[in-house]
Short mmCIF file of C-alpha atoms and ligand atoms in Angstrom, two decimals:
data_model
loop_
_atom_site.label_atom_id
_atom_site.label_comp_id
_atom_site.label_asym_id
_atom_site.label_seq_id
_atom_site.Cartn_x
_atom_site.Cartn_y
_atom_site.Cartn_z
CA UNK A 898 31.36 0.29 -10.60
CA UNK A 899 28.19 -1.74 -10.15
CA UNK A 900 27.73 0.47 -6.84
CA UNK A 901 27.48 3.66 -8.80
CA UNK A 902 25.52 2.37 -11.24
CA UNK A 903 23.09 1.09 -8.56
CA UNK A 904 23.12 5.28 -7.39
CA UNK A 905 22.40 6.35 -10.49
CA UNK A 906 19.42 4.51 -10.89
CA UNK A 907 17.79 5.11 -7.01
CA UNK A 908 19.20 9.02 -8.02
CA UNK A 909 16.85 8.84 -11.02
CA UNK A 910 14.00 6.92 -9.51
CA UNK A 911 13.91 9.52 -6.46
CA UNK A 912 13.84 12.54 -9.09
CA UNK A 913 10.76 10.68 -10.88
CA UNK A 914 9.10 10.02 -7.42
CA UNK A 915 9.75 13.58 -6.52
CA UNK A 916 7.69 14.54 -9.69
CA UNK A 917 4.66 12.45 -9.10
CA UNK A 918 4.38 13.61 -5.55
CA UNK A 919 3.95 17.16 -7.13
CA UNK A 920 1.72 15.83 -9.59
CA UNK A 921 -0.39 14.47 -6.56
CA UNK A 922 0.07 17.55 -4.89
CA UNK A 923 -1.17 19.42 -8.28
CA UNK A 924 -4.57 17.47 -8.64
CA UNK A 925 -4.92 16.80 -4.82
CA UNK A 926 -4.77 12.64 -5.36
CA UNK A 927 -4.03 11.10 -2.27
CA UNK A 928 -1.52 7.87 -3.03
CA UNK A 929 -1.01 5.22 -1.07
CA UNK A 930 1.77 2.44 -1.74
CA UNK A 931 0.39 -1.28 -0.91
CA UNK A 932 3.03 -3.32 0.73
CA UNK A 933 2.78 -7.00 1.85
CA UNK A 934 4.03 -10.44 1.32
CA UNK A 935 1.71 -12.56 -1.34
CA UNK A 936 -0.96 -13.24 -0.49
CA UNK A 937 -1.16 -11.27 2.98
CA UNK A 938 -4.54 -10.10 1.92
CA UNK A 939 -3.36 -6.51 -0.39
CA UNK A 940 -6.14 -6.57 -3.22
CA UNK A 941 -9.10 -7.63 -0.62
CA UNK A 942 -7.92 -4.83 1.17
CA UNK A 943 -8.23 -2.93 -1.65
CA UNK A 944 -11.66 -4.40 -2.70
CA UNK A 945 -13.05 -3.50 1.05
CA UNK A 946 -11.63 -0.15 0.36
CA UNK A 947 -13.51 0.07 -2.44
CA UNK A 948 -16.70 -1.11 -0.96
CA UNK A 949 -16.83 1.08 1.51
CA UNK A 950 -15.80 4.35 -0.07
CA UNK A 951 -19.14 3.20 -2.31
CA UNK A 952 -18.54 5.59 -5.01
CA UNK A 953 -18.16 8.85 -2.50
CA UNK A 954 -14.54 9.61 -3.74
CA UNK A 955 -13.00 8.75 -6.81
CA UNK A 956 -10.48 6.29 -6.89
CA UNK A 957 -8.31 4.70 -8.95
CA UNK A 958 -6.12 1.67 -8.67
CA UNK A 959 -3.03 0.26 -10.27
CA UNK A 960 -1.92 -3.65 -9.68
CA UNK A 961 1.78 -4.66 -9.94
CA UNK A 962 2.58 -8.34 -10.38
CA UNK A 963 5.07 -10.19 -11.59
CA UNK A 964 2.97 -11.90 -14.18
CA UNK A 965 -0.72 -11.95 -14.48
CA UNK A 966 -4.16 -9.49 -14.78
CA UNK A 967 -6.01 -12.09 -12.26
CA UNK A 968 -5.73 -8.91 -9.46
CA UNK A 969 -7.03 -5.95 -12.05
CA UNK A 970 -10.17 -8.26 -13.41
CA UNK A 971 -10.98 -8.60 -9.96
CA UNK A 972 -11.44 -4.35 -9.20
CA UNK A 973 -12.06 -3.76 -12.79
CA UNK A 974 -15.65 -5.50 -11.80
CA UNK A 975 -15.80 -2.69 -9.29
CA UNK A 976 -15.99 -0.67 -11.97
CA UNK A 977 -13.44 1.73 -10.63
CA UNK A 978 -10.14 2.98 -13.23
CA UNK A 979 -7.60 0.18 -12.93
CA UNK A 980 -4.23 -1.02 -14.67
CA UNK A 981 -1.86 -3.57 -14.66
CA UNK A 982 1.92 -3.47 -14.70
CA UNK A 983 4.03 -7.04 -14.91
CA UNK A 984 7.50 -6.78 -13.74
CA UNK A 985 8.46 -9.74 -15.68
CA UNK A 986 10.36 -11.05 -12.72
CA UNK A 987 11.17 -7.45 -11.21
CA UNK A 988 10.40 -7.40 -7.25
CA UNK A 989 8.68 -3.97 -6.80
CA UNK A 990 7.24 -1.15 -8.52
CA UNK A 991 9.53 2.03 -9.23
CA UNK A 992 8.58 5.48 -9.74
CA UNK A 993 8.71 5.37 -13.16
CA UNK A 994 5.83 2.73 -14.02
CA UNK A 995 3.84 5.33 -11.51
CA UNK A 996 4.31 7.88 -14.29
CA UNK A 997 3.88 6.03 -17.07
CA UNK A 998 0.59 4.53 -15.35
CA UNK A 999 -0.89 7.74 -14.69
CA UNK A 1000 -0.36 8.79 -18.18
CA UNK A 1001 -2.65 5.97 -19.09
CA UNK A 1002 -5.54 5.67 -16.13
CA UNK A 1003 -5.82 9.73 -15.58
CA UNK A 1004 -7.23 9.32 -11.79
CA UNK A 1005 -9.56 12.03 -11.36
CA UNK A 1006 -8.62 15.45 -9.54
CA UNK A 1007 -8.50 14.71 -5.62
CA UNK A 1008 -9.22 11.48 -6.34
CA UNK A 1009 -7.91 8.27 -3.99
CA UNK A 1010 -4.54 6.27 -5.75
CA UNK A 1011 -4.04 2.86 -4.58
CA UNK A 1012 -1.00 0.85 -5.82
CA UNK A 1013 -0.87 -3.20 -5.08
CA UNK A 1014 2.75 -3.31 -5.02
CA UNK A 1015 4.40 -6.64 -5.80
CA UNK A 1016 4.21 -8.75 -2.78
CA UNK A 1017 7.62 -9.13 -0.97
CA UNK A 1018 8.71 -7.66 2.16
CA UNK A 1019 12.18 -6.54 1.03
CA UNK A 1020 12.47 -4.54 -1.97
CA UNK A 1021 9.15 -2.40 -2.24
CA UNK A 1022 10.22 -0.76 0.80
CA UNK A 1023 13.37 0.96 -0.67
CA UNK A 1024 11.62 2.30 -3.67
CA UNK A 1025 9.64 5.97 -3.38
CA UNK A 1026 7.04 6.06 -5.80
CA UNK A 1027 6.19 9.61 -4.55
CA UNK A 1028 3.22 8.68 -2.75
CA UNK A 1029 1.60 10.24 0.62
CA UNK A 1030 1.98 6.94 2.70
CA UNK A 1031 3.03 3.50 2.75
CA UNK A 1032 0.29 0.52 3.83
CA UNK A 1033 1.72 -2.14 4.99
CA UNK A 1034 -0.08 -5.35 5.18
CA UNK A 1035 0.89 -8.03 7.80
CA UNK A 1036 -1.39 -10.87 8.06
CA UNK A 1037 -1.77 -13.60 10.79
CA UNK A 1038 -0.84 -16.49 9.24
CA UNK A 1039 2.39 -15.23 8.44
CA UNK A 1040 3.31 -15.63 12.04
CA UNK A 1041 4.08 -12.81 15.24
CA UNK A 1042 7.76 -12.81 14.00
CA UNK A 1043 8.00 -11.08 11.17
CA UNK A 1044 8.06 -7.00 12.53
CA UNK A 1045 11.58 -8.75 13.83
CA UNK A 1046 12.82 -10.22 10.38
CA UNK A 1047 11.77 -7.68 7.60
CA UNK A 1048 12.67 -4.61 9.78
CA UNK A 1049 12.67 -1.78 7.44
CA UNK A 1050 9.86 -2.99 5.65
CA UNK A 1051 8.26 -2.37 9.15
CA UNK A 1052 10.45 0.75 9.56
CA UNK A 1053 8.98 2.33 6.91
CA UNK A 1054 5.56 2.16 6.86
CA UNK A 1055 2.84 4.87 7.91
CA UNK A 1056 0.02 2.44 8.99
CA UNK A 1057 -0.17 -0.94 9.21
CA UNK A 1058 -3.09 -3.38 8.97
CA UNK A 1059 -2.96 -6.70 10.88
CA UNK A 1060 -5.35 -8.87 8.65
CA UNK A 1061 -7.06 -12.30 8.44
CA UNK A 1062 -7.54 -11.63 12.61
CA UNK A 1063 -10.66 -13.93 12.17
CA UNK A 1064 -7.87 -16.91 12.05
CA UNK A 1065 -6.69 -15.89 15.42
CA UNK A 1066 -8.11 -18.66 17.09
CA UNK A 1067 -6.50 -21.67 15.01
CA UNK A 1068 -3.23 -20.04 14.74
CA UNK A 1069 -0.30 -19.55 16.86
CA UNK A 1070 -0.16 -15.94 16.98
CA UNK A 1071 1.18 -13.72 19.88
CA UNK A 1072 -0.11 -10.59 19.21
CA UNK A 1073 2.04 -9.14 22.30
CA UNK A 1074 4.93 -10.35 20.77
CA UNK A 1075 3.77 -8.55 17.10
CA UNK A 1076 2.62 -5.51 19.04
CA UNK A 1077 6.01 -5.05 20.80
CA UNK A 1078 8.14 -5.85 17.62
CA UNK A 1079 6.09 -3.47 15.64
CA UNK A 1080 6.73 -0.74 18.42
CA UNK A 1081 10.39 -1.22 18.65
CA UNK A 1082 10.71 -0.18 14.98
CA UNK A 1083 8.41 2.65 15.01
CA UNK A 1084 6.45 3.36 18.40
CA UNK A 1085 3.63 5.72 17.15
CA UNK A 1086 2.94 3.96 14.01
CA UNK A 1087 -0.89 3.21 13.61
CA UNK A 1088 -1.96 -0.50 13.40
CA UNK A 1089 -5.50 -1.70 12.46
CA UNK A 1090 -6.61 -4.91 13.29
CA UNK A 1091 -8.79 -6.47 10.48
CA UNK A 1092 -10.60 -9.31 8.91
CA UNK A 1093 -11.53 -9.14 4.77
CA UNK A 1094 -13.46 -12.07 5.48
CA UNK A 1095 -15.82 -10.78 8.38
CA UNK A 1096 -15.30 -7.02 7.62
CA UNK A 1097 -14.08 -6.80 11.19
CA UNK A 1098 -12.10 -3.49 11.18
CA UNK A 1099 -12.72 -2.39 7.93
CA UNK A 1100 -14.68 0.47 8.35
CA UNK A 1101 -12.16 1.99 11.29
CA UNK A 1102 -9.42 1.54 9.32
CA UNK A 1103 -11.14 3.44 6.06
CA UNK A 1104 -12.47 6.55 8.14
CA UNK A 1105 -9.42 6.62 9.35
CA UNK A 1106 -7.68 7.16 5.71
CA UNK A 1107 -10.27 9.44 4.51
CA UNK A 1108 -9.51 11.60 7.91
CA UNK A 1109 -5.53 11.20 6.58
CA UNK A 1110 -6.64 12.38 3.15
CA UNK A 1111 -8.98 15.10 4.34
CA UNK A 1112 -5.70 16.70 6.55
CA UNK A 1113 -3.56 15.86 3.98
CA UNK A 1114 -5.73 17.90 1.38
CA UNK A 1115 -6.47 21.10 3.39
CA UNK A 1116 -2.30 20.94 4.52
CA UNK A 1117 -0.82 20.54 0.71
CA UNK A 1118 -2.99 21.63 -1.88
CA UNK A 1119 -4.85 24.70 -2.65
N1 GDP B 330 -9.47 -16.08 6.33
C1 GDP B 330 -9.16 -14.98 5.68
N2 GDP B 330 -8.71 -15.04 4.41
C2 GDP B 330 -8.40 -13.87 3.79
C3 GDP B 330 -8.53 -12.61 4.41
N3 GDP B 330 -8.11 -11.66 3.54
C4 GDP B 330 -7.76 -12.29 2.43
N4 GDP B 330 -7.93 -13.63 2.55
C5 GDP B 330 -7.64 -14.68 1.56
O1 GDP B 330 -6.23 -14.73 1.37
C6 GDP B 330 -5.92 -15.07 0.02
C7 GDP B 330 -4.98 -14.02 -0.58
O2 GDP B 330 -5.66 -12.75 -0.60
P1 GDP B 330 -5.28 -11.61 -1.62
O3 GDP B 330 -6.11 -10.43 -1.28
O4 GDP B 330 -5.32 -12.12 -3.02
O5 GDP B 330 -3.76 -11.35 -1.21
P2 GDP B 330 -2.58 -10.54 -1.99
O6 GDP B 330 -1.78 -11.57 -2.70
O7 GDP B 330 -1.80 -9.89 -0.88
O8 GDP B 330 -3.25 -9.55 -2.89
C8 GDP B 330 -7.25 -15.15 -0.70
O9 GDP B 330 -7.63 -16.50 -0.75
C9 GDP B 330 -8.20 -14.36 0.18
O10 GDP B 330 -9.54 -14.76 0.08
C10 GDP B 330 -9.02 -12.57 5.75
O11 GDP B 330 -9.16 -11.52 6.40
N5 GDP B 330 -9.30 -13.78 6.33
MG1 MG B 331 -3.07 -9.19 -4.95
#
C-alpha cells in the first residue's frame, strides 16, 4: 500500500515537472537544478555565476533549505529575482514548489533559472523538477570517495563542478581516484575544476553554460 502511494506521488510530481519544462520551453528559461551536499560550495557557485553573467542575461534564482533565508539575503544583495522555499524538514525540492515559485518570482523570458536545491546527495537526485540540466557540486573536502558512495547522485548529473580546488594542497585528495569514479558512472560527463575563493575556473565553467543555453535555445524554442 505505502508502495503505491509512494507511485502516485513521483506519478504526479513527474506530470508537474513535465509542465514546467514546457513552461521553460515556452519563455526560453534555461533551468538548472543545484545539487550538492551542505555546504559543498552551491550558493557561491551561484553568486560567481552571478558575477560573471554581470547583468548580460537575466536570471533568476530560487533557494531551498530546510529552514532559513540566510542563502536568499545573500543573492537578493545581487539584486537579481530570488525566493525562498523551507522544506520544514523535507530533503529536496519537488516539482511542485518549482511551480508555485515561478508563479511568484516571474523570471524573465529566456532568462537563466537557478535552483539551490537542499543539500544532500540522496534524495534531490530522484526528483525532476523539469529543468534542462542537473549541476552537481562535489567539493574537495568532502574527500575522492564519494563518486563511489552516492552513485546515482553522480549518475545523474549533466556537469559537475569539483570546487574549493584551492584546498588541494592541505587535503588528502586523489583526484585520479575522483576522476576514475566519476567516469565509471558516466564517462562523457563534463567536470570543471573550480575555486569560489580564487575564481580559479569560474569563468570556463560559465562560458561553458551560456554555450549550453545558447544550443539549448536555438534547438527547443522558437
Ligand atoms: N576554501 C574555499 N571555501 C569555499 C569555496 N567555496 C565555498 N567555500 C566556503 O564553504 C562554505 C560553504 O559554502 P556555501 O556556498 O554556503 O555552500 P552551500 O551550503 O553548498 O550553499 C562557506 O564558508 C564558503 O565561504 C572554495 O572554493 N574554497
Ligand atoms: Mg547554500
Amino acid at each position: 500500500m505505502e508502495i503505491k502511494v509512494q507511485k502516485n506521488i513521483m506519478n504526479r510530481n513527474n506530470e508537474i515537472a513535465a509542465e514546467n519544462r514546457q513552461r521553460f520551453i515556452d519563455d526560453g528559461i534555461f533551468t538548472v537544478n543545484v545539487l550538492a551536499s551542505p555546504g559543498a560550495g552551491k550558493t557561491s557557485v551561484l553568486l560567481k555565476i552571478i558575477e560573471t553573467i554581470d547583468g548580460k542575461i537575466d536570471m533568476a534564482i530560487l533557494e531551498g533549505d530546510i529552514a532559513s533565508q540566510i542563502d536568499t539575503d545573500k543573492i537578493r544583495k545581487r539584486g537579481i529575482p530570488v525566493m525562498q522555499i523551507n522544506t520544514g524538514g523535507g530533503c529536496h525540492l519537488d516539482a511542485n514548489m518549482i511551480r508555485v515559485s515561478l508563479s511568484e518570482l516571474k523570471p524573465a523570458k529566456n532568462a537563466i533559472f537557478l535552483i539551490e536545491n537542499v543539500g544532500n546527495l540522496v534524495c534531490p537526485s530522484s526528483h525532476d523538477l523539469g529543468e534542462n540540466m542537473k549541476l552537481l557540486i562535489a567539493s574537495v573536502p568532502e574527500g575522492h570517495d564519494k563518486p563511489y558512495k552516492y552513485t546515482s547522485m553522480f549518475a545523474a548529473a549533466d556537469a559537475i563542478i569539483l570546487n574549493k580546488t584551492d584546498l588541494l594542497p592541505y587535503i588528502d585528495f586523489d583526484k585520479e581516484v575522483f576522476y576514475k569514479g566519476v567516469h565509471a558512472l558516466k564517462p562523457d560527463v563534463p567536470v570543471f575544476e573550480m575555486s569560489c575563493k580564487t575564481g580559479d575556473g569560474v569563468a570556463d565553467f560559465v562560458n561553458w553554460l551560456k554555450d549550453k543555453r545558447k544550443l539549448w535555445q536555438t534547438q527547443h524554442t522558437k
